[in-house]
Short mmCIF file of C-alpha atoms in Angstrom, two decimals:
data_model
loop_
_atom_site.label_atom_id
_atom_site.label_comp_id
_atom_site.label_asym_id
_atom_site.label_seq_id
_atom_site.Cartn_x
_atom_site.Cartn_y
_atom_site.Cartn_z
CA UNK Z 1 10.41 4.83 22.81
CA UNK Z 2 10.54 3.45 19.57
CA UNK Z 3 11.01 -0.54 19.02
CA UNK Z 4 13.82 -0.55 16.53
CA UNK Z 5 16.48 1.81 15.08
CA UNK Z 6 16.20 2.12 11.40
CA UNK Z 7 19.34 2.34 9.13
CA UNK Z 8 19.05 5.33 6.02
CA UNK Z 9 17.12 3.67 3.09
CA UNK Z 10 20.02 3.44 1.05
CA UNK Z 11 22.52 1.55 3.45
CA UNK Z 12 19.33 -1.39 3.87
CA UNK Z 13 18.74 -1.55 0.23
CA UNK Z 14 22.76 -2.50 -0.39
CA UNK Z 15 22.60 -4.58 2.69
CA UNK Z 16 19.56 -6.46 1.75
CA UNK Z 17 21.21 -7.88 -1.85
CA UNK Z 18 20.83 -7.29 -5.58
CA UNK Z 19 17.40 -8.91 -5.96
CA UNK Z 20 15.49 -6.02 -3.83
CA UNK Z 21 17.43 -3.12 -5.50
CA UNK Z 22 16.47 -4.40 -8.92
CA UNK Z 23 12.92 -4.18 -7.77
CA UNK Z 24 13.55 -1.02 -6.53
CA UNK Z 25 15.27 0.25 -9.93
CA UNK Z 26 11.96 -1.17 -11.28
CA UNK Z 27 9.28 0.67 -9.64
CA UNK Z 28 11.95 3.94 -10.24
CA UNK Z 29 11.61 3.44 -13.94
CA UNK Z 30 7.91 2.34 -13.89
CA UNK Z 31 6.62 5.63 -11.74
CA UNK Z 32 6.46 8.16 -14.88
CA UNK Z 33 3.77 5.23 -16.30
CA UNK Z 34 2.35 4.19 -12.91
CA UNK Z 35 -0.61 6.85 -13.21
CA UNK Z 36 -1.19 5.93 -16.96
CA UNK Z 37 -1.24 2.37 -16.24
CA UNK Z 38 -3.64 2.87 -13.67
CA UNK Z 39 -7.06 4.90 -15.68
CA UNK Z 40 -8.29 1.75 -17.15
CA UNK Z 41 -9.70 1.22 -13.20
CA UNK Z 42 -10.76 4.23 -12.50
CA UNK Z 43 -14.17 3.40 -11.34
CA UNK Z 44 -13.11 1.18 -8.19
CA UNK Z 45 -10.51 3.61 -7.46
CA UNK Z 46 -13.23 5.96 -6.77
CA UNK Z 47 -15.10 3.74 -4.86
CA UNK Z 48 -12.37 3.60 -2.26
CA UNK Z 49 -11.06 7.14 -2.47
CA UNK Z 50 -15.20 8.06 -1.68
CA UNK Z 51 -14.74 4.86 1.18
CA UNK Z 52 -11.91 6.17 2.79
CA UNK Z 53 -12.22 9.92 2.59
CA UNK Z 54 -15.41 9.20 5.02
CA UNK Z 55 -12.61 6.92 7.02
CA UNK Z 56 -9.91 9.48 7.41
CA UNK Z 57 -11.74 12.82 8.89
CA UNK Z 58 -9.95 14.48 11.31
CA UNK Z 59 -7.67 11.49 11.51
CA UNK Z 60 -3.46 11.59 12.11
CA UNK Z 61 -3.47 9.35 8.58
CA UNK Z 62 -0.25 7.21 7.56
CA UNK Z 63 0.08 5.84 3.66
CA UNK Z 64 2.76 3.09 3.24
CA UNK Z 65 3.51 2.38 -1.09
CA UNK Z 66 1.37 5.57 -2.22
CA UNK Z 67 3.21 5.44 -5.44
CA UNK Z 68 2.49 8.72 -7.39
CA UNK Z 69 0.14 9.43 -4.43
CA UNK Z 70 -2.73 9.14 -6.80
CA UNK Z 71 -5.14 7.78 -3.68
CA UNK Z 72 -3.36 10.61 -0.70
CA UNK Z 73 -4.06 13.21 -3.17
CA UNK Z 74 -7.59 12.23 -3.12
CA UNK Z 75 -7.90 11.81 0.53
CA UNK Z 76 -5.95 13.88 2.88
CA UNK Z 77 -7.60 16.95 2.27
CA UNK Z 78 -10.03 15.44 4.80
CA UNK Z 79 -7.43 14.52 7.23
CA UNK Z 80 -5.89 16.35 10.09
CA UNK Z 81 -2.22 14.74 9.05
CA UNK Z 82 -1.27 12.78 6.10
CA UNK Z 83 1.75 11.60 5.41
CA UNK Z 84 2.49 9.24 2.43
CA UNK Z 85 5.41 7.08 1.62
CA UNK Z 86 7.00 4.72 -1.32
CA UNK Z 87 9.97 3.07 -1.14
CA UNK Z 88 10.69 3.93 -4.35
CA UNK Z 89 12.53 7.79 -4.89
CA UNK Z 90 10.71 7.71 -8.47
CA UNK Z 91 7.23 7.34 -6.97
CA UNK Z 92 7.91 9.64 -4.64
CA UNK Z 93 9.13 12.47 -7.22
CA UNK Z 94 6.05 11.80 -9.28
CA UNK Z 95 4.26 11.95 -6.16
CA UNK Z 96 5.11 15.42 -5.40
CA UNK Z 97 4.36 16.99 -9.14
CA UNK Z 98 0.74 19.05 -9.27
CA UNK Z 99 -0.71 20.75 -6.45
CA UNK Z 100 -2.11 18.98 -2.88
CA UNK Z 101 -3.51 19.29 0.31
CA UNK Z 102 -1.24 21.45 2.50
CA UNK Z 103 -1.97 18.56 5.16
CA UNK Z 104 -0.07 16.04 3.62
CA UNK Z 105 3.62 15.28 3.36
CA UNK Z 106 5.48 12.37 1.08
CA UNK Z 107 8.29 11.05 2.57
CA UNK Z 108 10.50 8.17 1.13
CA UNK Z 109 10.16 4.86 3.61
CA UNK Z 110 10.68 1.37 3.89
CA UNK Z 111 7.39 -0.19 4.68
CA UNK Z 112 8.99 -3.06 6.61
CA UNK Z 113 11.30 -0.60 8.83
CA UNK Z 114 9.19 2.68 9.01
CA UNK Z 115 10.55 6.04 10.71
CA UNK Z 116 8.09 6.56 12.53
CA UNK Z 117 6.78 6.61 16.74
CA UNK Z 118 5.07 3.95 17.87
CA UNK Z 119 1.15 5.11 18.10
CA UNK Z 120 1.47 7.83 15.70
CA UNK Z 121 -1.66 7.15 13.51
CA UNK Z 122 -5.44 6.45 13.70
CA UNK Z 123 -5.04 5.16 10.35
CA UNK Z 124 -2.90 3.53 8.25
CA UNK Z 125 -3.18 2.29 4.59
CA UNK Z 126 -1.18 -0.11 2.49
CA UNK Z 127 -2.94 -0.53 -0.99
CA UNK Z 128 -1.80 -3.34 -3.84
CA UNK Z 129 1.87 -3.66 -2.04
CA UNK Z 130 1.48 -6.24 0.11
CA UNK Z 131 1.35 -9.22 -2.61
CA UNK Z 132 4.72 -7.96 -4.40
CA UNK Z 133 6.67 -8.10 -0.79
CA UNK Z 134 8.48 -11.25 -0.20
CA UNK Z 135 7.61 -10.91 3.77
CA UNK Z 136 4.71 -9.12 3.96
CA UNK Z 137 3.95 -9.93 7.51
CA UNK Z 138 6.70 -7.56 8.15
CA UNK Z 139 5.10 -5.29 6.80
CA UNK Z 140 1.86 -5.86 9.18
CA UNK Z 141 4.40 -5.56 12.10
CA UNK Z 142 5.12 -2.22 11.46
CA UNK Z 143 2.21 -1.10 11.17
CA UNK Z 144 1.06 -2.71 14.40
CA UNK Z 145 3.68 -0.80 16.24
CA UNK Z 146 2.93 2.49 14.42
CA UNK Z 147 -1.17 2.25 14.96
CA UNK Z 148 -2.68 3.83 17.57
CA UNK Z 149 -5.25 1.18 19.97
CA UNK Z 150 -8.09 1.28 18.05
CA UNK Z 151 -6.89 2.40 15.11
CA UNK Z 152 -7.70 1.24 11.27
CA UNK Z 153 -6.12 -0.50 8.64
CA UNK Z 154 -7.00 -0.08 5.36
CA UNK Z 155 -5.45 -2.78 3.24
CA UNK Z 156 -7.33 -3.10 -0.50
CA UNK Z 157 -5.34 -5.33 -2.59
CA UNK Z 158 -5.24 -7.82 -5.67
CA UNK Z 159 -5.94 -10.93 -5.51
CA UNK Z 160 -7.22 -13.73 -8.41
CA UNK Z 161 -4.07 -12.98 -10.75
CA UNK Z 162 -5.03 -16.06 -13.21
CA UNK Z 163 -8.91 -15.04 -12.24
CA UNK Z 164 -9.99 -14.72 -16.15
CA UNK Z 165 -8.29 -13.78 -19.46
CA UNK Z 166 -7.86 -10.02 -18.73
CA UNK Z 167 -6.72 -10.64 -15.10
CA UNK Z 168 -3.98 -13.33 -17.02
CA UNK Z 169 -2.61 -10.96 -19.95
CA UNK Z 170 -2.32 -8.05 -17.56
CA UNK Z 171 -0.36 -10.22 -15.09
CA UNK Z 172 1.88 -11.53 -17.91
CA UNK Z 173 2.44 -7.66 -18.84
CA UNK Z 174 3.61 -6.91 -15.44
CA UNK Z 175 5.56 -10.21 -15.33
CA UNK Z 176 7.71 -9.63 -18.68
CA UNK Z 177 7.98 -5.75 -17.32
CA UNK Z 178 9.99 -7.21 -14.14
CA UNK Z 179 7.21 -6.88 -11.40
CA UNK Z 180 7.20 -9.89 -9.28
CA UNK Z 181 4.25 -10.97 -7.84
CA UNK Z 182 5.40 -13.20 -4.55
CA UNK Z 183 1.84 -13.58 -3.73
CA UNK Z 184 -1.23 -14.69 -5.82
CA UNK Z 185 -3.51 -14.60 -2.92
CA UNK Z 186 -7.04 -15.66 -3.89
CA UNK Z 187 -10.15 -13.18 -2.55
CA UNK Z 188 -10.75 -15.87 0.78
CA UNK Z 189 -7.49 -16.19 1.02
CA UNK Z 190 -6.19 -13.13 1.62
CA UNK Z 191 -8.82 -12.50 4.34
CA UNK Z 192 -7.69 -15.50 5.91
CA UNK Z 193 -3.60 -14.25 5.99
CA UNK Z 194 -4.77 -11.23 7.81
CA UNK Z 195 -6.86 -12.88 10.18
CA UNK Z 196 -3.60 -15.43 10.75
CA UNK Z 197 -1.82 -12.14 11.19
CA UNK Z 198 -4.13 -10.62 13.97
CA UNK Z 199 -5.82 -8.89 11.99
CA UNK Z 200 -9.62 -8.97 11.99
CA UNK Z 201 -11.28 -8.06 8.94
CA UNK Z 202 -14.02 -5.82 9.94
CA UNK Z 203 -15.72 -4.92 5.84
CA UNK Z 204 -14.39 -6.05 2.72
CA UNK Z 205 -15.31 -6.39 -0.88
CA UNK Z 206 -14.52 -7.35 -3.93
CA UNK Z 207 -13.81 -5.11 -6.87
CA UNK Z 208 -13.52 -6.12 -10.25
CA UNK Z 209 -10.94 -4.12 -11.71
CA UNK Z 210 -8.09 -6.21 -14.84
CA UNK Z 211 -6.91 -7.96 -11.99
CA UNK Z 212 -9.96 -7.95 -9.05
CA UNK Z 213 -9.01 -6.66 -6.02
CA UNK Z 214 -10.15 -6.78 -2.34
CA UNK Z 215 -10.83 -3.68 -0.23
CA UNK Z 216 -10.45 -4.07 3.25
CA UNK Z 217 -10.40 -2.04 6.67
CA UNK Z 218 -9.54 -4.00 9.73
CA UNK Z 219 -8.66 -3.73 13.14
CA UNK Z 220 -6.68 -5.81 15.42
CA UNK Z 221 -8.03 -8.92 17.45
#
C-alpha cells in the first residue's frame, strides 16, 4: 500500500506557484545543451558510470533527475530493471533520442512525490539534483519509502560552488542562465546533511570536475 496519492505532474506544478514552473521551463529549454554542457567532465563521469555499473548488476535500479539519461544509458544495460526519471518533459525527450538498453524505461516524475510502490528498488540514484531543490529532504523521503531494506543510494553531487576560479565563473554561467542553486553545500558538509537525514555514508569521494563534486553510495542507519 503506497504512503501517499500523487496528483498528475502538471496539476502539482500549477499548484506549487510560478517560481517552480519557471525552473521547470528552464531545465525544458536547457535539455537540447545539457549533454554539450556536460563533455568538459567527462573523465569523472566515467569514473562513476565504471562505479556504479559494478553497483547495479542484476539490480531492480531507480534514477530520479537523469536528465538526457546520459549516466542510465551507461548503466542499465547491467541491470535487471532501470527506470529513469526527470521532472523536466525536455530532459526526458532528449533522454529518449539514440538507441538503449531494452531494460530501461524513462518516465517523467516528480522526485519529491514519485509514482512508484513502496520497496520497489535495490537501488536508487539521484545525481547533481539535490542542491538545486529547495527541500531536498523531501526528496530523501521518497526515496526512503521507495528503497528496498538494504538497499543503496547513490547520491554524487556538487558541492564547493565558490571552490576556485573555474568552479566561480561556471557557477555565475549557470546563475545568469536562471539555474538556482538553493544549496552550496561544502564536500563535509554535504556528508554531514545526509547523515542528519539517516543516511549513512558508506564510500565517498571527491571529484574534481569545474565545479568538484562528491560521489556517494549510502545506506540507511
Amino acid at each position: 500500500v503506497r504512503l501517499m496519492i500523487c496528483m498528475p505532474i502538471a496539476k502539482r506544478s500549477r499548484i506549487r506557484g510560478k517560481g517552480l514552473q519557471m525552473n521547470k521551463k528552464i531545465w525544458d529549454l536547457y535539455a537540447p545543451i545539457y549533454e554539450k554542457a556536460m563533455r568538459m567532465d567527462q573523465k569523472y563521469y566515467a569514473y562513476m558510470y565504471k562505479r556504479i555499473s559494478r553497483r547495479v548488476v542484476d539490480k531492480e535500479v531507480l534514477e530520479i533527475a537523469t536528465g538526457p539519461g546520459l549516466l542510465a544509458k551507461h548503466v542499465a544495460q547491467v541491470s535487471k530493471r532501470m527506470i529513469a526519471t526527470d521532472y523536466s518533459e525536455g530532459m526526458i525527450c532528449e533522454a529518449l533520442k539514440g538507441n538503449y538498453p531494452k531494460q530501461l524505461k524513462f518516465e517523467v516524475a516528480d522526485a519529491t512525490c514519485l509514482p512508484y510502490e513502496n520497496n520497489s528498488f535495490d537501488v536508487v540514484i539521484i545525481a547533481n539534483a539535490l542542491h538545486v531543490m529547495p527541500e531536498p529532504q523531501k526528496a530523501l523521503k521518497e526515496i526512503d519509502r521507495v528503497l528496498k531494506d538494504g538497499g543503496l543510494l547513490i547520491a554524487p553531487n556538487f558541492v564547493g560552488h565558490k571552490k576556485g576560479v573555474i568552479s566561480r565563473i561556471w557557477s555565475g554561467i549557470l546563475k545568469i542562465a536562471g539555474i538556482r542553486f538553493e544549496h552550496q553545500w561544502t564536500s563535509e558538509e554535504y556528508l554531514r546533511w545526509l547523515e542528519f537525514h539517516g543516511w549513512r555514508v558508506r564510500f565517498s569521494k571527491e571529484l574534481g570536475a569545474r565545479i568538484p563534486l562528491v560521489y556517494t553510495e549510502c545506506v540507511r542507519k
